[in-house]
Amino acid sequence: MTYKTLGPRPEIDVRGLHKSFGDNEVLRGIDLEIKQGEVVCVIGPSGSGKSTLLRCVNLLEEPSKGQVFVGGAELTDPDVDIDAVRRRIGMVFQQFNLFPHLTVTENLTLPQRRVLGRDKAAAAKVAAENLERVGLSEKASAYPASLSGGQQQRVAIARALAMGPAVMLFDEPTSALDPELVGDVLAVMRMLANEGMTMMVVTHEMTFAREVADRVVFMDGGVIVEDGTPDQVIGNPRHERTRHFLSRLLDPAMAEVEEETSDQVGKRD
């Protein structure tokens, strides 16, 4: 992992966060700080609240209770200029969400012109710079349908970077990709981490979390179960819930055997 100096203040600060959908309480009191320049990977089983937490950080989901601060500004303050704060936040989803009728360059320049007010030439310059960063300069005139899934996700990352964010949020950015396409996307994310970008990453990529993250947060049942360095959380977890999750994730074949054995025991009983 690349060692770096982290900023003194939290870039993301979540305090007492709750989120319910009807009677289903998905987040049950989350407290989390992410410093400037820090990379935090959030792991956990499906339904643990990982993606909901991420979406609450930029208010794509409205928290039921609690506070969220980004760059010192409280997003949960009713009087906040939410659009101004969101300009500090880049978001990359599982799906690429590119406009199919626009070229790669046009996908990058449109939000710059509409949100940041850049003129066409300035937006095109920034687009070209960020396509080069993700290794896709030669695809500037291509349409999304002609790109692989991995290339489309790298374009989505470049589009987010073109807005000049201070924070990047990634919601399982490789989950929709074929395995052979994952590496190129993770390489771009490694580059951003090495450059000192503050990143919050919901992921199942344990190798990436081990090598790139400053901290790993394990969630289950809407709470943070463990929070520590990759060596602590992945290499030597303290909680049985974490150990069980990692064993199933890192050795799914063994998990299947355990399930079959359990089923057989249940039938005998």
Short mmCIF file of C-alpha atoms in Angstrom, two decimals:
data_model
loop_
_atom_site.label_atom_id
_atom_site.label_comp_id
_atom_site.label_asym_id
_atom_site.label_seq_id
_atom_site.Cartn_x
_atom_site.Cartn_y
_atom_site.Cartn_z
CA MET A 1 0.00 0.00 0.00
CA THR A 2 1.17 3.55 -0.71
CA TYR A 3 1.77 5.45 2.52
CA LYS A 4 0.50 8.99 2.65
CA THR A 5 -0.13 11.81 5.05
CA LEU A 6 -3.81 12.13 5.93
CA GLY A 7 -5.49 15.47 6.46
CA PRO A 8 -6.16 16.60 10.04
CA ARG A 9 -9.93 16.99 9.74
CA PRO A 10 -12.60 14.55 8.61
CA GLU A 11 -13.74 15.05 5.03
CA ILE A 12 -16.75 12.82 5.78
CA ASP A 13 -18.31 12.82 9.25
CA VAL A 14 -21.39 10.68 9.97
CA ARG A 15 -22.98 11.00 13.41
CA GLY A 16 -25.76 8.85 14.85
CA LEU A 17 -27.15 7.97 11.41
CA HIS A 18 -30.41 6.04 11.20
CA LYS A 19 -32.35 5.15 8.07
CA SER A 20 -35.65 3.31 7.88
CA PHE A 21 -37.80 2.25 4.96
CA GLY A 22 -41.21 1.89 6.52
CA ASP A 23 -40.82 -0.54 9.42
CA ASN A 24 -37.46 -1.78 8.14
CA GLU A 25 -34.61 -0.03 9.98
CA VAL A 26 -31.64 -0.40 7.62
CA LEU A 27 -29.13 1.81 9.49
CA ARG A 28 -29.15 1.70 13.28
CA GLY A 29 -26.90 4.45 14.54
CA ILE A 30 -23.80 4.80 12.37
CA ASP A 31 -20.83 6.90 13.52
CA LEU A 32 -18.03 7.16 10.97
CA GLU A 33 -15.24 9.62 10.19
CA ILE A 34 -13.12 9.60 7.03
CA LYS A 35 -10.15 11.96 6.98
CA GLN A 36 -8.88 13.96 4.01
CA GLY A 37 -6.92 11.63 1.75
CA GLU A 38 -8.15 8.49 3.47
CA VAL A 39 -9.44 5.43 1.60
CA VAL A 40 -12.09 3.49 3.50
CA CYS A 41 -13.54 0.26 2.13
CA VAL A 42 -16.93 -0.79 3.48
CA ILE A 43 -17.60 -4.53 3.37
CA GLY A 44 -20.39 -6.76 4.60
CA PRO A 45 -23.15 -9.12 3.47
CA SER A 46 -26.03 -8.10 1.24
CA GLY A 47 -28.65 -6.20 3.20
CA SER A 48 -26.18 -4.96 5.80
CA GLY A 49 -26.80 -1.29 4.91
CA LYS A 50 -23.54 -0.55 3.06
CA SER A 51 -25.04 1.05 -0.04
CA THR A 52 -27.70 2.87 1.97
CA LEU A 53 -24.95 4.42 4.10
CA LEU A 54 -23.09 5.51 0.98
CA ARG A 55 -26.23 7.04 -0.54
CA CYS A 56 -26.94 8.91 2.69
CA VAL A 57 -23.50 10.53 2.52
CA ASN A 58 -24.55 12.61 -0.49
CA LEU A 59 -28.25 12.65 0.44
CA LEU A 60 -29.45 10.43 -2.38
CA GLU A 61 -31.25 8.83 0.56
CA GLU A 62 -32.69 11.10 3.26
CA PRO A 63 -31.55 9.95 6.73
CA SER A 64 -34.32 9.26 9.23
CA LYS A 65 -32.15 10.62 12.04
CA GLY A 66 -28.57 11.79 12.54
CA GLN A 67 -26.14 14.15 10.84
CA VAL A 68 -23.87 13.96 7.79
CA PHE A 69 -21.02 16.43 7.20
CA VAL A 70 -18.89 16.65 4.06
CA GLY A 71 -16.01 19.11 4.00
CA GLY A 72 -17.33 20.63 7.22
CA ALA A 73 -20.77 21.42 5.75
CA GLU A 74 -23.80 19.65 7.19
CA LEU A 75 -25.81 18.02 4.43
CA THR A 76 -28.62 17.23 6.87
CA ASP A 77 -29.11 20.92 7.76
CA PRO A 78 -32.44 21.96 6.18
CA ASP A 79 -30.88 25.28 5.13
CA VAL A 80 -27.78 23.81 3.45
CA ASP A 81 -27.09 24.56 -0.23
CA ILE A 82 -27.16 20.87 -1.14
CA ASP A 83 -26.14 21.46 -4.75
CA ALA A 84 -23.03 23.36 -3.64
CA VAL A 85 -21.99 20.61 -1.23
CA ARG A 86 -22.66 17.86 -3.77
CA ARG A 87 -20.17 19.48 -6.12
CA ARG A 88 -17.50 18.27 -3.70
CA ILE A 89 -18.71 14.67 -4.08
CA GLY A 90 -18.17 12.34 -7.03
CA MET A 91 -20.34 9.21 -7.18
CA VAL A 92 -19.74 6.03 -9.17
CA PHE A 93 -22.52 3.45 -9.22
CA GLN A 94 -22.72 -0.25 -10.04
CA GLN A 95 -24.31 0.66 -13.37
CA PHE A 96 -22.52 3.16 -15.57
CA ASN A 97 -25.44 5.54 -16.26
CA LEU A 98 -23.89 6.95 -19.44
CA PHE A 99 -26.07 8.67 -22.05
CA PRO A 100 -26.12 6.19 -24.97
CA HIS A 101 -26.81 8.88 -27.60
CA LEU A 102 -23.78 10.97 -26.58
CA THR A 103 -20.12 10.32 -27.29
CA VAL A 104 -17.69 9.68 -24.46
CA THR A 105 -16.50 13.30 -24.58
CA GLU A 106 -20.07 14.60 -24.61
CA ASN A 107 -20.89 12.45 -21.57
CA LEU A 108 -18.04 14.19 -19.74
CA THR A 109 -18.69 17.73 -20.94
CA LEU A 110 -22.48 17.91 -20.45
CA PRO A 111 -22.48 17.91 -16.61
CA GLN A 112 -19.56 20.35 -16.53
CA ARG A 113 -21.41 22.83 -18.72
CA ARG A 114 -24.78 22.47 -17.00
CA VAL A 115 -23.64 22.30 -13.37
CA LEU A 116 -20.33 24.18 -13.33
CA GLY A 117 -21.08 26.61 -16.15
CA ARG A 118 -17.89 25.86 -18.09
CA ASP A 119 -17.83 26.81 -21.74
CA LYS A 120 -17.49 24.15 -24.41
CA ALA A 121 -13.73 24.50 -24.89
CA ALA A 122 -12.92 24.46 -21.18
CA ALA A 123 -15.17 21.45 -20.57
CA ALA A 124 -13.61 19.58 -23.50
CA LYS A 125 -10.11 20.25 -22.13
CA VAL A 126 -11.02 18.89 -18.70
CA ALA A 127 -12.73 15.90 -20.33
CA ALA A 128 -9.61 15.08 -22.35
CA GLU A 129 -7.39 15.34 -19.27
CA ASN A 130 -9.55 12.94 -17.30
CA LEU A 131 -9.96 10.45 -20.13
CA GLU A 132 -6.17 10.34 -20.26
CA ARG A 133 -6.07 9.69 -16.51
CA VAL A 134 -8.24 6.60 -16.91
CA GLY A 135 -6.43 5.42 -20.05
CA LEU A 136 -9.22 6.03 -22.56
CA SER A 137 -8.07 8.99 -24.66
CA GLU A 138 -8.54 6.96 -27.83
CA LYS A 139 -12.25 6.45 -27.02
CA ALA A 140 -13.15 10.15 -26.85
CA SER A 141 -15.35 10.01 -29.96
CA ALA A 142 -16.82 6.57 -29.28
CA TYR A 143 -20.36 5.88 -28.11
CA PRO A 144 -20.98 3.86 -24.92
CA ALA A 145 -22.45 0.88 -26.79
CA SER A 146 -19.10 0.28 -28.49
CA LEU A 147 -17.24 0.04 -25.16
CA SER A 148 -16.76 -2.90 -22.84
CA GLY A 149 -18.30 -2.76 -19.39
CA GLY A 150 -14.94 -2.00 -17.85
CA GLN A 151 -14.34 0.85 -20.28
CA GLN A 152 -17.79 2.28 -19.59
CA GLN A 153 -17.10 2.23 -15.85
CA ARG A 154 -13.77 4.01 -16.39
CA VAL A 155 -15.63 6.65 -18.43
CA ALA A 156 -18.07 7.01 -15.51
CA ILE A 157 -15.11 7.56 -13.17
CA ALA A 158 -13.63 10.13 -15.56
CA ARG A 159 -16.99 11.91 -15.71
CA ALA A 160 -17.07 12.16 -11.91
CA LEU A 161 -13.46 13.38 -11.79
CA ALA A 162 -14.17 16.05 -14.42
CA MET A 163 -16.37 17.81 -11.86
CA GLY A 164 -13.36 18.33 -9.57
CA PRO A 165 -14.63 16.50 -6.48
CA ALA A 166 -12.87 16.44 -3.11
CA VAL A 167 -14.48 13.07 -2.26
CA MET A 168 -15.22 10.01 -4.38
CA LEU A 169 -17.93 7.50 -3.43
CA PHE A 170 -17.94 4.08 -5.11
CA ASP A 171 -20.92 1.73 -4.79
CA GLU A 172 -19.62 -1.72 -5.75
CA PRO A 173 -18.13 -0.34 -8.99
CA THR A 174 -16.96 -3.74 -10.28
CA SER A 175 -19.98 -5.88 -9.38
CA ALA A 176 -21.56 -5.60 -12.84
CA LEU A 177 -18.34 -6.42 -14.70
CA ASP A 178 -17.02 -9.66 -16.12
CA PRO A 179 -14.06 -10.85 -14.01
CA GLU A 180 -11.48 -10.11 -16.71
CA LEU A 181 -12.57 -6.45 -16.83
CA VAL A 182 -12.34 -5.76 -13.11
CA GLY A 183 -8.58 -5.17 -13.01
CA ASP A 184 -8.55 -2.06 -15.21
CA VAL A 185 -11.21 -0.35 -13.07
CA LEU A 186 -9.40 -1.21 -9.83
CA ALA A 187 -6.14 0.10 -11.33
CA VAL A 188 -7.79 3.50 -11.87
CA MET A 189 -9.05 3.48 -8.30
CA ARG A 190 -5.55 2.62 -7.04
CA MET A 191 -4.23 5.59 -9.00
CA LEU A 192 -6.75 7.91 -7.34
CA ALA A 193 -5.83 6.56 -3.91
CA ASN A 194 -2.14 7.15 -4.61
CA GLU A 195 -2.94 10.71 -5.66
CA GLY A 196 -4.52 11.33 -2.24
CA MET A 197 -8.20 11.32 -3.20
CA THR A 198 -10.57 10.81 -0.26
CA MET A 199 -12.52 7.67 -1.12
CA MET A 200 -15.35 5.66 0.42
CA VAL A 201 -15.72 2.35 -1.40
CA VAL A 202 -18.44 -0.27 -0.93
CA THR A 203 -16.85 -3.40 -2.34
CA HIS A 204 -16.42 -7.17 -2.22
CA GLU A 205 -12.92 -6.92 -3.73
CA MET A 206 -10.86 -8.07 -0.75
CA THR A 207 -7.52 -7.83 -2.56
CA PHE A 208 -8.20 -4.19 -3.36
CA ALA A 209 -9.26 -3.53 0.23
CA ARG A 210 -6.11 -5.20 1.58
CA GLU A 211 -3.73 -3.35 -0.73
CA VAL A 212 -5.30 0.10 -1.08
CA ALA A 213 -7.53 0.88 1.90
CA ASP A 214 -6.28 2.78 4.91
CA ARG A 215 -9.22 1.37 6.85
CA VAL A 216 -11.81 -1.36 6.38
CA VAL A 217 -15.28 -1.10 7.91
CA PHE A 218 -17.34 -4.28 8.29
CA MET A 219 -21.10 -3.76 8.52
CA ASP A 220 -23.84 -6.22 9.38
CA GLY A 221 -27.44 -5.69 10.44
CA GLY A 222 -27.26 -1.93 9.95
CA VAL A 223 -24.37 -1.35 12.36
CA ILE A 224 -20.59 -1.13 12.15
CA VAL A 225 -19.22 -4.35 13.65
CA GLU A 226 -15.51 -3.69 13.07
CA ASP A 227 -13.43 -0.71 11.94
CA GLY A 228 -9.66 -0.92 11.58
CA THR A 229 -6.73 -1.41 9.26
CA PRO A 230 -6.97 -4.09 6.55
CA ASP A 231 -4.59 -6.28 8.54
CA GLN A 232 -6.86 -6.01 11.57
CA VAL A 233 -10.28 -6.43 9.95
CA ILE A 234 -9.45 -8.80 7.07
CA GLY A 235 -6.28 -10.43 8.37
CA ASN A 236 -7.23 -10.89 12.02
CA PRO A 237 -10.90 -10.05 12.65
CA ARG A 238 -12.02 -9.84 16.27
CA HIS A 239 -15.70 -10.65 15.81
CA GLU A 240 -17.22 -13.98 14.81
CA ARG A 241 -19.63 -12.24 12.44
CA THR A 242 -16.68 -10.78 10.53
CA ARG A 243 -14.82 -14.10 10.47
CA HIS A 244 -17.89 -15.93 9.19
CA PHE A 245 -18.48 -13.37 6.42
CA LEU A 246 -14.86 -13.44 5.27
CA SER A 247 -14.68 -17.23 5.29
CA ARG A 248 -17.72 -17.44 3.03
CA LEU A 249 -16.47 -14.65 0.77
CA LEU A 250 -12.89 -15.89 0.44
CA ASP A 251 -13.79 -19.58 0.13
CA PRO A 252 -17.33 -19.83 -1.29
CA ALA A 253 -16.90 -23.51 -2.15
CA MET A 254 -16.31 -24.31 1.51
CA ALA A 255 -19.37 -22.25 2.43
CA GLU A 256 -21.47 -24.36 0.05
CA VAL A 257 -20.13 -27.53 1.64
CA GLU A 258 -20.98 -26.19 5.09
CA GLU A 259 -24.52 -25.35 3.96
CA GLU A 260 -25.03 -28.80 2.45
CA THR A 261 -23.71 -30.48 5.57
CA SER A 262 -25.98 -28.37 7.73
CA ASP A 263 -28.97 -29.22 5.57
CA GLN A 264 -28.20 -32.92 5.81
CA VAL A 265 -27.85 -32.73 9.59
CA GLY A 266 -31.16 -30.89 9.76
CA LYS A 267 -32.89 -33.61 7.76
CA ARG A 268 -31.48 -36.32 10.04
CA ASP A 269 -32.66 -34.40 13.11
#
